[in-house]
Amino acid sequence: MYNLFINTGKELGHINPEIQGHFSEHLGRCIYEGIFVGEDSDIPNTKGMRNDVVEALKEMKIPVLRWPGGCFADEYHWKDGIGPKESRKKMINTNWGGVTEDNSFGTHEFMELAEQLGCKTYVNGNVGSGTVREMSEWVEYMTFDGVSPMADLRRANGREKPWTVDYFAVGNETWGCGGNMVPEYYANLYKQYQTFVKNYDQNKKIKKLAVGPTDKDYNWTETLLRECFRQQGTFPQNFGYMDGLTLHYYTLPYDWDHKGSATGFNDKEWYMTLAKTFAMEEFIEKHSAIMDRYDPDCRIGLMVDEWGTWYDVEEGTNPGFLYQQNTIRDALIAAINLNIFNKHCKRVKMANIAQLVNVLQAVILTEGDNMIKTPTYYVFKMYSCHQDGELLESSINSTEIGLEDQYKVPNLHESVSKGKDGKIHITIGNLSCTDSYDVCSTLMGDNIKSVKASVVGGKMDDHNTFEEPDVVSEKDFDSISFEADKISFTVPASSVMHIEVEI
Ligand code: AHR
């Protein structure tokens, strides 16, 4: 019997909905086909956006969407993506398969998508091959309400009112595809570029994000904080230089030369992949420790704006399109990471899984006019109960499991919040691919009124296909009982559960 201890009296931090954010890049079939099919398509759409995909994402409660990249962002010139579609410039998508990008999805289309989804906007600017002026004019185009060259151009293109840009990143992976810079050089560029990311509406300030490290590049974080962090009230009064620092970490079963297959893996590869995803916790803790020295009040967020699994592409697909299947293993990886983000919600204020549709650990896959929801989709939908909740103190006396010493993982992994609905929400993953576990949860002296549970689970390799779209989904879970302040249940092998408790 495992004991899940919950202290409903101890709130440890606010869970920003953006922790469950997403990322959409001009990469493979993410934007084109996956989201945007154009108004003339036979696929039912509203202003070119697929109705089935928009509907599913709204149901999942998508809180924020990042666009246009990724590596693509640093070769994207926004003016090529506005105005009449027939005269938009075409370009080569050099990072992703060398395909032609016709720029038919641009700023207006992204903002339309965000409006249909009802989510916040995260726009990624171009530092690698763009100018300060280009970035500054983009911000003016999107957010200025008065008379100005860029605001007038926006109006001429059919949009009277400015949009809201919630987050704006100054470059992407500037240590790699965004320019191969050293941190000292980028820190200077960051300070320069961000100066011209103006806040035209003081009531809707844009949160500015600096490119942060990948994995364990602690020197990058130290340099960025040392060079770019400013205390409130210091001169020059351009407080502050940043609202967030990004972090990228992908989970690969093996390595970059041979990543491993999305399906058809064995027990050893199951534990290996889960163990590797736990590095996320170490990276967050160590980068946070550096940030704490400069910013003990957690004013700056650590924004994990790229994370998720990265496997070898599906056979027969374009290697530059990063199309992969998604199994129960991905469901567990999503649950582990979302639990980790919850537990570090004081510092982690946004996270964006890569990527939304048809790319890497996607929540949705499409084929023509068909759409399927992946196991990862159901975990995100399940975890939406935590959005805007308060993290509660919780712990479980888990044991280590796994087949090899270097790839051990805890058998159970959880996080608990008090939702804005006043209910207690427990999310718990069983990382064993063979064993179920009995759990007793104590809510310290609270009198439980009702309990409701659901589960996403199956065999470790189970996944949805276009032929069999409902192999994995979220199902009601009735085998749960409660008495006074205790709840008892058995978590099935390789599954993720949500338990909603009314006290
Ligand atoms: O998500 C795919 C790519 O991974 C992104 O474009 C880039 O930022 C990262 O290297």
Short mmCIF file of C-alpha atoms in Angstrom, two decimals, residues 133-352:
data_model
loop_
_atom_site.label_atom_id
_atom_site.label_comp_id
_atom_site.label_asym_id
_atom_site.label_seq_id
_atom_site.Cartn_x
_atom_site.Cartn_y
_atom_site.Cartn_z
CA ARG A 133 13.81 47.73 -36.90
CA GLU A 134 12.02 44.66 -38.30
CA MET A 135 11.26 43.39 -34.81
CA SER A 136 10.21 46.78 -33.53
CA GLU A 137 7.88 47.34 -36.51
CA TRP A 138 6.27 43.93 -36.01
CA VAL A 139 5.38 44.84 -32.44
CA GLU A 140 4.04 48.22 -33.61
CA TYR A 141 2.00 46.48 -36.35
CA MET A 142 0.44 44.06 -33.90
CA THR A 143 -0.14 46.24 -30.85
CA PHE A 144 -0.33 49.99 -31.62
CA ASP A 145 -3.78 51.54 -31.62
CA GLY A 146 -2.97 55.09 -32.83
CA VAL A 147 -1.81 56.52 -36.12
CA SER A 148 1.57 55.20 -37.23
CA PRO A 149 3.05 53.66 -40.37
CA MET A 150 2.70 50.08 -39.07
CA ALA A 151 -0.72 50.52 -37.43
CA ASP A 152 -1.97 52.09 -40.66
CA LEU A 153 -0.56 49.19 -42.67
CA ARG A 154 -2.42 46.77 -40.38
CA ARG A 155 -5.65 48.69 -40.98
CA ALA A 156 -5.03 48.67 -44.73
CA ASN A 157 -4.76 44.89 -44.41
CA GLY A 158 -8.18 44.70 -42.82
CA ARG A 159 -7.59 44.78 -39.06
CA GLU A 160 -8.70 47.97 -37.34
CA LYS A 161 -7.94 47.18 -33.70
CA PRO A 162 -4.58 45.99 -32.41
CA TRP A 163 -4.21 42.46 -31.08
CA THR A 164 -2.84 41.41 -27.73
CA VAL A 165 0.65 39.96 -27.72
CA ASP A 166 0.99 38.30 -24.35
CA TYR A 167 4.53 36.98 -24.76
CA PHE A 168 7.28 37.98 -27.17
CA ALA A 169 10.59 36.13 -27.45
CA VAL A 170 13.70 37.87 -28.70
CA GLY A 171 15.07 35.05 -30.86
CA ASN A 172 15.12 31.28 -30.47
CA GLU A 173 18.00 28.94 -29.68
CA THR A 174 20.52 31.71 -30.37
CA TRP A 175 23.20 29.25 -29.16
CA GLY A 176 22.27 27.05 -32.19
CA CYS A 177 19.98 27.46 -35.20
CA GLY A 178 19.21 31.03 -34.12
CA GLY A 179 22.75 32.28 -34.75
CA ASN A 180 25.35 30.07 -32.99
CA MET A 181 26.17 32.83 -30.50
CA VAL A 182 28.07 32.80 -27.23
CA PRO A 183 25.95 33.95 -24.27
CA GLU A 184 27.84 37.25 -23.75
CA TYR A 185 27.16 38.26 -27.36
CA TYR A 186 23.49 37.28 -27.21
CA ALA A 187 23.01 39.03 -23.86
CA ASN A 188 24.07 42.31 -25.50
CA LEU A 189 21.84 41.68 -28.49
CA TYR A 190 18.96 40.81 -26.18
CA LYS A 191 19.29 44.11 -24.31
CA GLN A 192 19.42 46.02 -27.58
CA TYR A 193 16.50 44.29 -29.34
CA GLN A 194 14.20 44.23 -26.34
CA THR A 195 14.61 48.00 -25.91
CA PHE A 196 12.60 48.39 -29.10
CA VAL A 197 9.89 45.90 -28.17
CA LYS A 198 7.68 48.73 -26.97
CA ASN A 199 4.69 48.54 -24.73
CA TYR A 200 2.15 50.69 -26.54
CA ASP A 201 -0.63 49.75 -24.15
CA GLN A 202 0.46 50.07 -20.52
CA ASN A 203 -2.52 47.94 -19.46
CA LYS A 204 -1.46 45.06 -21.67
CA LYS A 205 2.27 44.86 -21.22
CA ILE A 206 4.07 42.33 -23.37
CA LYS A 207 6.06 39.80 -21.39
CA LYS A 208 9.52 39.75 -22.93
CA LEU A 209 11.42 36.50 -23.08
CA ALA A 210 15.15 36.05 -23.48
CA VAL A 211 16.55 32.92 -25.10
CA GLY A 212 17.67 30.63 -22.34
CA PRO A 213 19.71 27.47 -22.16
CA THR A 214 19.31 23.99 -23.48
CA ASP A 215 19.55 21.13 -21.01
CA LYS A 216 22.37 21.73 -18.53
CA ASP A 217 24.01 24.82 -20.01
CA TYR A 218 24.19 26.60 -16.64
CA ASN A 219 26.78 29.07 -17.90
CA TRP A 220 24.21 30.41 -20.37
CA THR A 221 21.72 31.06 -17.57
CA GLU A 222 24.35 32.64 -15.32
CA THR A 223 25.52 34.96 -18.11
CA LEU A 224 22.02 36.01 -19.15
CA LEU A 225 21.01 36.76 -15.58
CA ARG A 226 24.24 38.58 -14.79
CA GLU A 227 24.03 40.73 -17.91
CA CYS A 228 20.32 41.25 -18.32
CA PHE A 229 18.64 41.15 -14.92
CA ARG A 230 17.76 44.53 -13.46
CA GLN A 231 16.37 45.24 -10.02
CA GLN A 232 13.22 47.32 -9.86
CA GLY A 233 14.02 51.02 -9.44
CA THR A 234 17.50 50.93 -10.97
CA PHE A 235 18.69 53.18 -13.79
CA PRO A 236 18.16 53.06 -16.77
CA GLN A 237 14.50 52.78 -15.96
CA ASN A 238 13.77 50.22 -18.58
CA PHE A 239 12.55 47.79 -15.97
CA GLY A 240 12.85 45.08 -16.58
CA TYR A 241 15.00 43.62 -19.18
CA MET A 242 13.20 40.30 -19.12
CA ASP A 243 10.06 38.64 -17.83
CA GLY A 244 11.16 35.15 -18.70
CA LEU A 245 14.13 33.02 -19.66
CA THR A 246 13.42 30.02 -21.87
CA LEU A 247 14.63 26.43 -21.39
CA HIS A 248 14.59 23.65 -23.98
CA TYR A 249 14.87 19.96 -23.18
CA TYR A 250 13.72 17.05 -25.32
CA THR A 251 13.36 13.43 -24.20
CA LEU A 252 15.06 10.95 -26.56
CA PRO A 253 15.21 7.24 -25.73
CA TYR A 254 18.75 7.03 -27.22
CA ASP A 255 20.66 9.91 -28.81
CA TRP A 256 20.48 12.43 -31.67
CA ASP A 257 21.92 9.97 -34.25
CA HIS A 258 19.55 7.17 -33.34
CA LYS A 259 16.63 8.48 -31.35
CA GLY A 260 14.54 5.33 -31.09
CA SER A 261 11.11 4.37 -32.34
CA ALA A 262 7.84 5.98 -31.23
CA THR A 263 6.11 2.59 -31.22
CA GLY A 264 7.26 -1.03 -31.01
CA PHE A 265 9.60 -0.48 -28.06
CA ASN A 266 10.34 -2.93 -25.25
CA ASP A 267 10.22 -2.70 -21.42
CA LYS A 268 13.84 -1.59 -21.27
CA GLU A 269 13.18 1.28 -23.66
CA TRP A 270 10.04 2.20 -21.72
CA TYR A 271 12.02 2.73 -18.49
CA MET A 272 14.95 4.32 -20.31
CA THR A 273 12.71 6.97 -21.87
CA LEU A 274 10.83 7.68 -18.64
CA ALA A 275 14.12 7.93 -16.72
CA LYS A 276 15.49 10.39 -19.26
CA THR A 277 12.47 12.66 -18.95
CA PHE A 278 13.19 13.08 -15.23
CA ALA A 279 16.30 15.11 -16.18
CA MET A 280 13.78 17.92 -16.62
CA GLU A 281 13.48 18.20 -12.84
CA GLU A 282 17.23 18.46 -12.34
CA PHE A 283 17.54 21.11 -15.07
CA ILE A 284 14.68 23.17 -13.64
CA GLU A 285 16.12 22.99 -10.13
CA LYS A 286 19.66 23.91 -11.13
CA HIS A 287 18.68 26.73 -13.49
CA SER A 288 16.22 27.99 -10.85
CA ALA A 289 18.99 28.01 -8.23
CA ILE A 290 20.99 30.40 -10.45
CA MET A 291 17.92 32.55 -11.07
CA ASP A 292 17.15 32.60 -7.31
CA ARG A 293 20.46 34.34 -6.61
CA TYR A 294 19.52 37.28 -8.84
CA ASP A 295 15.75 37.15 -8.54
CA PRO A 296 14.72 35.62 -5.20
CA ASP A 297 11.15 36.86 -5.64
CA CYS A 298 10.66 34.81 -8.82
CA ARG A 299 9.73 37.84 -10.89
CA ILE A 300 11.27 36.19 -13.95
CA GLY A 301 9.72 32.97 -15.16
CA LEU A 302 11.61 29.95 -16.38
CA MET A 303 9.67 29.25 -19.57
CA VAL A 304 10.16 25.68 -20.75
CA ASP A 305 8.99 26.61 -24.23
CA GLU A 306 10.16 23.40 -25.93
CA TRP A 307 9.84 19.99 -24.36
CA GLY A 308 8.52 16.53 -25.16
CA THR A 309 9.60 13.32 -26.85
CA TRP A 310 11.64 13.25 -30.04
CA TYR A 311 11.75 9.88 -31.86
CA ASP A 312 12.85 8.72 -35.30
CA VAL A 313 10.24 9.82 -37.85
CA GLU A 314 7.56 7.38 -38.97
CA GLU A 315 8.71 5.21 -41.85
CA GLY A 316 8.01 6.67 -45.27
CA THR A 317 7.59 10.25 -44.02
CA ASN A 318 9.81 13.25 -44.81
CA PRO A 319 12.68 13.25 -42.25
CA GLY A 320 12.45 17.05 -42.12
CA PHE A 321 8.81 16.92 -41.03
CA LEU A 322 9.37 15.25 -37.62
CA TYR A 323 6.15 13.24 -37.76
CA GLN A 324 5.88 10.62 -35.00
CA GLN A 325 3.24 8.44 -33.36
CA ASN A 326 2.25 8.84 -29.74
CA THR A 327 1.64 6.03 -27.25
CA ILE A 328 0.84 5.46 -23.59
CA ARG A 329 4.57 6.05 -22.98
CA ASP A 330 4.03 9.62 -24.23
CA ALA A 331 1.01 9.94 -21.94
CA LEU A 332 3.23 9.08 -18.95
CA ILE A 333 5.92 11.48 -20.14
CA ALA A 334 3.36 14.27 -20.43
CA ALA A 335 2.05 13.48 -16.94
CA ILE A 336 5.53 13.38 -15.36
CA ASN A 337 6.52 16.70 -16.91
CA LEU A 338 3.24 18.43 -16.08
CA ASN A 339 3.59 17.18 -12.48
CA ILE A 340 7.17 18.53 -12.39
CA PHE A 341 6.04 21.91 -13.73
CA ASN A 342 3.26 22.04 -11.14
CA LYS A 343 5.73 21.29 -8.34
CA HIS A 344 7.99 24.14 -9.57
CA CYS A 345 5.18 26.56 -10.38
CA LYS A 346 6.79 29.41 -8.47
CA ARG A 347 9.53 29.59 -11.07
CA VAL A 348 8.06 27.77 -14.09
CA LYS A 349 5.44 30.19 -15.41
CA MET A 350 5.01 28.80 -18.89
CA ALA A 351 5.85 25.59 -20.76
CA ASN A 352 5.09 24.72 -24.39
#
